[in-house]
XYZ file of C-alpha atoms in Angstrom:
532
model
C -19.004 22.496 -10.775
C -20.426 22.365 -7.235
C -22.831 19.434 -7.895
C -19.934 17.355 -9.296
C -17.715 18.277 -6.340
C -20.480 17.326 -3.938
C -20.989 14.014 -5.733
C -17.238 13.247 -5.522
C -17.302 13.985 -1.795
C -20.286 11.687 -1.267
C -18.654 8.896 -3.303
C -15.382 9.062 -1.335
C -17.183 9.044 2.016
C -19.384 6.152 0.896
C -16.317 4.199 -0.230
C -14.663 4.703 3.153
C -17.799 3.669 5.051
C -18.400 0.675 2.775
C -14.808 -0.527 3.242
C -15.449 -0.986 6.967
C -18.720 -2.828 6.335
C -17.267 -5.180 3.714
C -14.330 -5.978 6.013
C -16.745 -7.191 8.699
C -18.793 -9.180 6.173
C -15.716 -10.783 4.617
C -16.489 -9.361 1.152
C -13.598 -7.909 -0.907
C -13.815 -4.138 -0.616
C -12.926 -3.618 -4.282
C -16.125 -5.416 -5.255
C -18.087 -2.883 -3.218
C -16.412 0.019 -5.057
C -17.429 -1.477 -8.412
C -20.986 -2.005 -7.177
C -21.125 1.617 -5.993
C -20.005 2.801 -9.432
C -22.692 0.698 -11.098
C -25.229 2.136 -8.652
C -24.377 5.635 -9.910
C -24.230 4.501 -13.571
C -26.817 4.775 -16.311
C -28.552 1.517 -15.337
C -28.306 2.251 -11.621
C -30.339 4.294 -9.190
C -28.803 7.683 -10.083
C -28.687 6.991 -13.869
C -25.606 9.071 -14.663
C -24.808 8.610 -18.392
C -21.078 8.018 -18.789
C -19.270 6.302 -21.655
C -15.997 8.227 -22.001
C -13.614 5.273 -22.366
C -10.671 7.480 -23.300
C -10.947 9.629 -20.161
C -11.287 6.583 -17.912
C -8.260 4.958 -19.555
C -6.136 8.060 -18.929
C -7.254 8.422 -15.293
C -6.848 4.716 -14.528
C -3.419 4.622 -16.171
C -2.181 7.300 -13.764
C -3.814 5.536 -10.817
C -2.204 2.221 -11.835
C 1.199 3.915 -11.872
C 0.880 4.714 -8.164
C -0.383 1.218 -7.386
C 2.594 -0.297 -9.254
C 5.040 2.094 -7.589
C 3.685 1.384 -4.123
C 3.590 -2.331 -4.900
C 7.371 -2.134 -5.108
C 7.877 0.525 -2.435
C 5.923 -1.408 0.177
C 7.623 -4.761 -0.489
C 10.310 -5.895 1.939
C 13.071 -7.235 -0.318
C 14.679 -9.221 2.506
C 11.466 -11.207 2.803
C 10.914 -11.365 -0.968
C 14.472 -12.411 -1.897
C 13.987 -16.151 -1.142
C 11.031 -16.288 -3.554
C 12.287 -13.747 -6.114
C 13.109 -16.399 -8.721
C 9.705 -18.062 -8.398
C 7.950 -14.686 -8.633
C 10.027 -13.663 -11.677
C 9.221 -16.913 -13.490
C 5.486 -16.507 -12.794
C 5.563 -12.816 -13.768
C 7.255 -13.436 -17.124
C 6.934 -16.982 -18.447
C 3.764 -17.508 -16.442
C 2.123 -14.505 -18.096
C 2.992 -15.758 -21.594
C 1.701 -19.270 -20.789
C -1.502 -17.873 -19.264
C -2.144 -15.686 -22.302
C -1.578 -18.595 -24.698
C -3.660 -21.124 -22.752
C -6.506 -18.672 -22.149
C -6.508 -17.817 -25.826
C -6.620 -21.521 -26.698
C -9.554 -22.009 -24.299
C -11.473 -19.167 -25.970
C -10.784 -20.596 -29.436
C -11.787 -24.172 -28.518
C -14.771 -23.557 -26.251
C -16.106 -20.166 -27.370
C -15.099 -20.310 -31.066
C -13.560 -16.852 -30.907
C -11.301 -15.569 -33.716
C -7.672 -16.454 -32.977
C -6.305 -12.908 -32.535
C -9.297 -11.794 -30.467
C -8.886 -14.845 -28.233
C -5.154 -14.238 -27.769
C -5.815 -10.557 -27.019
C -8.341 -11.531 -24.355
C -5.807 -13.998 -22.977
C -3.107 -11.311 -22.850
C -5.421 -8.876 -21.057
C -6.292 -11.520 -18.444
C -2.783 -12.963 -18.186
C -1.662 -11.078 -15.078
C -2.841 -11.259 -11.506
C -3.808 -7.820 -10.314
C -1.674 -6.017 -7.755
C -4.501 -3.876 -6.362
C -6.771 -6.886 -5.832
C -4.108 -9.160 -4.337
C -2.649 -6.432 -2.084
C -6.136 -5.503 -0.887
C -7.101 -9.064 0.054
C -3.753 -9.993 1.641
C -3.507 -6.849 3.743
C -7.158 -6.605 4.761
C -7.228 -10.265 5.844
C -3.772 -9.970 7.511
C -2.887 -13.459 6.339
C 0.319 -14.835 7.828
C 1.207 -17.377 5.124
C 3.843 -20.088 5.380
C 6.784 -20.557 2.981
C 7.017 -16.810 2.171
C 3.855 -17.179 0.098
C 2.606 -13.650 0.872
C 5.840 -12.167 -0.491
C 5.656 -14.467 -3.531
C 2.121 -13.321 -4.339
C 2.934 -9.656 -3.786
C 6.042 -9.671 -5.970
C 4.325 -11.700 -8.685
C 1.204 -9.529 -8.803
C 3.252 -6.339 -8.633
C 5.588 -7.303 -11.474
C 3.424 -9.277 -13.918
C 1.149 -6.419 -15.013
C 3.978 -4.861 -17.090
C 4.373 -8.140 -19.001
C 0.625 -8.380 -19.622
C 0.682 -4.780 -20.828
C 3.533 -5.598 -23.214
C 1.684 -8.594 -24.677
C -1.471 -6.507 -25.068
C 0.417 -3.759 -26.933
C 2.097 -6.301 -29.227
C -1.189 -8.037 -30.101
C -2.955 -4.711 -30.732
C -0.107 -3.763 -33.076
C -0.509 -7.075 -34.939
C -4.286 -6.652 -35.205
C -3.951 -3.119 -36.556
C -1.193 -4.114 -38.996
C 1.217 -1.558 -37.577
C 4.276 -3.764 -37.228
C 6.085 -6.658 -38.923
C 7.648 -9.650 -37.169
C 11.024 -7.969 -36.723
C 9.432 -4.769 -35.470
C 7.361 -6.722 -32.943
C 10.475 -8.459 -31.628
C 12.249 -5.115 -31.280
C 9.164 -3.654 -29.581
C 9.290 -6.404 -26.955
C 13.020 -5.960 -26.374
C 12.669 -2.178 -26.254
C 9.786 -2.382 -23.759
C 11.807 -4.568 -21.391
C 15.182 -2.901 -21.901
C 14.033 0.680 -21.432
C 11.693 -0.314 -18.613
C 14.477 -2.004 -16.644
C 17.220 0.522 -17.420
C 14.890 3.470 -16.860
C 13.681 2.084 -13.537
C 17.150 1.283 -12.210
C 18.631 4.566 -13.469
C 15.893 6.769 -12.018
C 15.964 4.901 -8.700
C 19.733 5.255 -8.293
C 19.669 8.954 -9.173
C 16.831 9.637 -6.745
C 18.550 7.668 -3.976
C 21.794 9.622 -4.464
C 19.828 12.895 -4.445
C 17.997 12.042 -1.216
C 21.274 11.291 0.560
C 22.443 14.860 -0.065
C 19.228 16.840 0.222
C 16.839 17.563 3.078
C 13.372 18.895 2.340
C 12.893 22.330 3.942
C 9.174 21.832 4.667
C 7.495 18.778 6.142
C 5.320 17.081 3.530
C 7.448 18.083 0.549
C 9.031 14.631 0.565
C 5.626 13.106 -0.155
C 5.014 15.530 -3.016
C 8.501 14.695 -4.307
C 7.760 10.967 -4.331
C 4.480 11.523 -6.151
C 6.478 13.306 -8.856
C 9.072 10.510 -8.943
C 6.357 7.858 -9.329
C 4.925 9.726 -12.320
C 8.390 10.336 -13.782
C 9.321 6.665 -13.450
C 6.395 5.809 -15.716
C 6.304 8.770 -18.087
C 9.992 8.953 -19.100
C 10.482 5.310 -20.208
C 6.971 5.199 -21.728
C 7.686 8.316 -23.795
C 10.797 6.595 -25.169
C 8.872 3.430 -26.036
C 9.728 1.502 -22.869
C 7.527 -0.244 -20.341
C 6.533 2.495 -17.903
C 4.757 0.141 -15.521
C 7.844 -2.038 -15.168
C 9.973 1.044 -14.565
C 7.586 2.356 -11.882
C 7.653 -0.987 -10.076
C 11.464 -1.176 -10.154
C 11.842 2.398 -8.892
C 9.427 1.614 -6.085
C 11.166 -1.566 -4.976
C 14.669 0.020 -5.067
C 13.649 3.146 -3.152
C 11.412 1.267 -0.754
C 14.327 -0.927 0.292
C 16.823 1.918 0.598
C 17.581 3.946 3.708
C 15.355 6.978 3.321
C 14.402 9.509 5.969
C 10.826 9.216 7.207
C 10.272 6.081 5.127
C 7.648 4.746 7.506
C 5.552 7.894 7.082
C 5.976 7.618 3.294
C 4.731 4.025 3.374
C 1.690 5.039 5.406
C 1.057 7.991 3.085
C 1.157 5.830 -0.041
C -0.942 3.194 1.700
C -3.728 5.750 2.050
C -3.045 7.375 -1.319
C -3.156 4.106 -3.257
C -6.325 3.151 -1.372
C -7.836 6.327 -2.807
C -6.534 5.343 -6.266
C -8.176 1.928 -5.919
C -11.458 3.584 -4.970
C -11.145 5.838 -8.014
C -10.316 3.017 -10.440
C -13.007 0.587 -9.373
C -15.684 3.266 -8.999
C -14.968 4.614 -12.494
C -14.961 1.115 -13.968
C -18.313 0.425 -12.329
C -19.632 3.773 -13.565
C -18.425 3.032 -17.100
C -19.992 -0.429 -17.208
C -23.506 -0.959 -18.543
C -25.137 -3.746 -16.497
C -27.833 -4.200 -19.166
C -25.136 -5.517 -21.544
C -23.744 -8.102 -19.107
C -26.431 -10.841 -19.600
C -25.414 -11.197 -23.253
C -21.816 -12.076 -22.341
C -22.361 -13.574 -18.897
C -22.241 -17.249 -19.871
C -19.003 -16.955 -21.913
C -17.491 -14.904 -19.070
C -18.372 -17.622 -16.546
C -16.756 -20.258 -18.782
C -13.574 -18.175 -19.093
C -13.488 -17.437 -15.336
C -13.946 -21.102 -14.375
C -11.388 -22.441 -16.837
C -8.926 -19.684 -15.938
C -9.298 -20.390 -12.205
C -9.412 -24.190 -12.181
C -7.482 -25.207 -15.314
C -5.238 -22.518 -16.774
C -3.858 -20.935 -13.599
C -3.147 -24.255 -11.780
C -1.454 -25.657 -14.888
C 0.715 -22.544 -15.324
C 1.674 -22.510 -11.625
C 2.569 -26.202 -11.738
C 4.750 -25.763 -14.852
C 6.520 -22.718 -13.351
C 6.916 -23.735 -9.710
C 7.350 -27.534 -9.715
C 10.917 -27.332 -11.114
C 11.693 -24.756 -8.399
C 10.837 -27.239 -5.606
C 7.742 -25.418 -4.340
C 5.451 -27.559 -2.208
C 2.154 -28.814 -3.594
C 0.059 -26.907 -1.027
C 1.889 -23.667 -1.828
C 1.207 -24.224 -5.530
C -2.475 -24.816 -4.750
C -2.729 -21.552 -2.794
C -0.784 -19.544 -5.381
C -3.107 -20.973 -8.045
C -6.231 -19.917 -6.184
C -4.790 -16.494 -5.364
C -4.545 -15.524 -9.035
C -7.109 -12.732 -8.778
C -7.854 -10.569 -11.796
C -8.662 -6.925 -11.239
C -8.292 -3.321 -12.301
C -5.260 -3.801 -14.554
C -7.148 -6.267 -16.769
C -10.124 -3.921 -17.139
C -7.855 -0.933 -17.852
C -6.046 -2.949 -20.542
C -9.467 -3.883 -21.950
C -10.376 -0.191 -22.148
C -7.040 0.449 -23.871
C -7.941 -2.209 -26.441
C -11.417 -0.709 -26.855
C -10.124 2.777 -27.715
C -7.277 1.396 -29.871
C -7.643 1.565 -33.641
C -7.370 -2.221 -33.904
C -10.664 -3.900 -34.824
C -11.921 -6.359 -32.191
C -15.065 -8.460 -32.287
C -17.540 -8.714 -29.435
C -17.934 -6.656 -26.289
C -14.378 -7.046 -24.975
C -14.727 -4.513 -22.151
C -17.820 -6.058 -20.568
C -16.452 -9.578 -21.069
C -13.291 -8.701 -19.108
C -15.320 -6.675 -16.611
C -17.533 -9.673 -15.853
C -14.561 -12.062 -15.505
C -12.921 -9.666 -13.059
C -16.113 -9.358 -11.020
C -16.363 -13.145 -10.776
C -12.679 -13.439 -9.858
C -12.816 -10.843 -7.077
C -16.132 -12.121 -5.719
C -15.248 -15.834 -5.767
C -11.489 -16.014 -5.224
C -11.236 -12.870 -3.121
C -13.950 -13.994 -0.711
C -12.615 -17.544 -0.353
C -8.857 -16.873 -0.333
C -8.558 -16.810 3.469
C -10.658 -19.987 4.035
C -8.753 -21.813 1.283
C -5.419 -20.795 2.833
C -6.556 -22.167 6.183
C -7.895 -25.349 4.604
C -4.549 -25.962 2.933
C -2.758 -25.428 6.244
C -0.856 -22.433 4.865
C -1.844 -19.972 7.620
C 0.340 -19.480 10.670
C -0.669 -17.073 13.438
C 2.978 -16.797 14.494
C 3.916 -15.297 11.125
C 3.643 -11.515 11.056
C 2.066 -10.480 7.751
C 3.624 -7.010 8.227
C 7.070 -8.502 7.535
C 6.375 -8.415 3.815
C 6.250 -4.596 3.950
C 9.364 -2.427 3.691
C 8.540 -0.331 6.795
C 8.668 -3.408 9.015
C 11.621 -3.752 11.394
C 12.546 -6.771 13.481
C 14.040 -4.632 16.235
C 12.089 -3.753 19.380
C 10.500 -0.371 18.822
C 12.089 2.336 20.944
C 11.081 5.753 22.130
C 13.677 8.425 22.912
C 13.104 10.679 25.901
C 14.700 14.076 26.503
C 15.516 14.799 30.154
C 16.737 18.318 31.018
C 19.163 18.666 33.958
C 18.118 21.921 35.631
C 19.819 23.746 38.514
C 19.316 21.656 41.624
C 18.315 18.528 39.687
C 18.940 15.339 41.750
C 21.353 14.102 39.060
C 23.428 17.313 38.929
C 27.048 16.598 39.910
C 26.544 12.831 39.879
C 28.218 10.339 37.575
C 26.103 8.168 35.289
C 27.074 5.062 37.253
C 25.711 6.658 40.437
C 22.135 7.260 39.270
C 19.394 4.645 39.267
C 17.532 4.151 36.016
C 14.320 2.154 35.589
C 14.804 -1.313 34.042
C 14.989 -1.401 30.218
C 16.002 2.255 30.071
C 19.383 3.424 28.795
C 21.214 6.748 28.482
C 22.189 6.912 24.808
C 23.399 10.518 24.547
C 24.401 13.440 26.766
C 24.209 16.814 25.034
C 26.241 19.690 26.463
C 26.426 22.884 24.385
C 25.095 20.918 21.408
C 27.759 18.176 21.568
C 27.532 14.602 22.773
C 29.880 14.239 25.780
C 28.798 10.778 26.927
C 31.927 8.733 27.663
C 30.610 5.884 29.799
C 29.628 5.440 33.434
C 32.122 8.030 34.718
C 30.430 10.897 32.836
C 29.222 13.548 35.314
C 25.933 15.387 34.793
C 25.966 19.191 34.838
C 23.223 21.802 34.945
C 21.647 22.547 31.531
C 22.669 19.126 30.134
C 20.166 17.294 27.927
C 20.058 13.575 28.622
C 18.620 11.370 25.875
C 17.244 8.102 27.186
C 15.816 5.123 25.263
C 12.919 2.943 26.430
C 10.749 0.266 24.793
C 7.775 1.734 22.959
C 4.376 1.046 24.430
C 2.493 -1.569 22.382
C -1.073 -0.279 22.335
C -2.882 -3.416 23.467
C -4.940 -1.905 26.290
C -5.337 1.439 24.560
C -4.727 4.988 25.723
C -6.250 8.196 24.440
C -4.996 11.742 24.983
C -7.071 14.879 25.193
C -6.412 18.474 26.205
C -8.160 20.667 28.757
C -7.637 24.415 28.805
C -7.510 26.139 32.216
C -8.872 29.679 31.884
C -8.379 32.470 34.408
C -11.757 31.798 36.058
C -11.174 28.082 36.551
C -11.436 26.881 40.159
C -8.288 24.823 39.569
C -5.979 27.827 39.194
C -3.481 27.714 42.038
C -4.379 24.133 42.960
C -1.877 21.282 42.832
C -1.896 18.461 40.314
C -2.559 16.048 43.176
C -5.847 17.835 43.871
C -6.922 17.741 40.229
C -8.636 14.425 39.547
C -11.176 14.350 36.697
C -11.634 10.585 37.199
C -9.710 7.530 38.324
C -9.044 6.532 34.700
C -7.397 9.889 33.861
C -3.851 11.094 34.467
C -2.236 14.447 33.650
C 0.898 13.563 31.701
C 1.990 17.015 30.537
C 1.279 20.706 30.989
C 1.673 23.052 28.017
C 2.537 26.434 29.515
C 3.179 28.919 26.716
C 6.246 27.636 24.852
C 7.207 25.410 27.799
C 6.317 21.752 28.300
C 6.109 20.798 31.986
C 6.161 17.203 33.195
C 3.992 17.475 36.316
C 4.559 16.187 39.804
C 1.990 15.909 42.566
C 2.838 19.349 43.989
C 3.021 21.136 40.582
C 0.739 24.195 40.685
C -1.837 24.710 37.932
C -1.731 28.184 36.421
C -4.136 30.211 34.291
C -3.927 29.462 30.527
C -2.292 26.096 31.169
C -3.244 23.315 28.769
C -3.418 19.995 30.586
C -2.662 16.947 28.445
C -4.690 14.156 30.016
C -4.296 10.443 29.338
C -7.344 8.245 29.717
C -7.747 4.514 29.343
C -9.918 3.532 26.383
């Protein structure tokens, strides 16, 4: 047990360190995770034998659920609404067209059997949310014409359609369903996926409006459970669990929820861990020695998919919707394939349907080429097409973004003898850009305008613009023990360096905002601000 735990720890730390290196080199981080998995695999340096396709499929399915859920939760619907129709057309009709055209390419150029070719087309028919999100967010691309939102919504919502096509084709290949049953399967997948997603989201939203979590952090555990429920319940009934998870995410992410910003940041880190897990396991599962045999066909598929199939599908879907030519070109090039395609390939591999050829490694190689080529060149291509705008904030496509100026709220206690005691609000001088927003007296807000008079023991709540950390400040603490030479000295006398300033004293349960003549006492904890 301990060696495996140690290996997991090493892998996670390596993934984190590699992510920083790949960001500086301009290489997609997901490619590095795959390479690390292959390094640990049976043909790599550590030669770990691993071929449990079923286990990897189960683990990656759960990880994909969180990626789908967060794909919706982190999307700002106000920004996505103008391109929702375009994204929906690409995610549905575009997926079907891509599957059909890719299948036709495989039949014509690679002479593959018709059903095998269509299955490969279905598996590769969706752009991958994890790959697209990773590239867009790591590059911080501010794209014109709401293109970032279009790509995020498309890649977040088209995986469920690719999954549905894959399931239908596997059922045909295994002889499990007739024509009527296949039609009902498609309708059932969509119907239960949509109804399940909307129903779960509305119930959860109503629950959250009436319930407060007693312990900090329980809300995050709750949302983990909801993400799993949003997939498992519809899937158990025969619906599309991925579609349901995405819908639940996008409804909840665009609802008023307490501590939503912290939830977004939590899932940002959590889904990053899921991406590490998926791509490392896929790299570990792959056998590099088998790639040369399928490399040439994979290159043909990747090239035709990138430069023929995807541009044609985008043109058919977006030209009638009045999208500009340069936006279509960028959307075409941004059609990255990723983890979802490989997971669907594993699903096909463990399915009872008989497939010819090494489907897993074929898809694996296409995905590697897609991430390496398109992922690395997406930012330069966007700039070349004139689609980048430094004045566009890429954060606007996320649901925790707000257009308002960020504010901090400050609590000012009116003690006996305070300079404001007995004065009206209109009589005191406040710094510019600061406002009294609340006056608490015996737990009630008594603020009634400029004539309100301050009394001892009042709590005054003031608002001020939040500091935008451009210069950079760091805080550290210094404990003053009984033997310290600073005991009994004033704050004015205490000067660690010119770059440091004591901003607070923690004195037992009390927080003291210091002045120059404030005396330092034994067991004080000085909170010191220093410029980075």
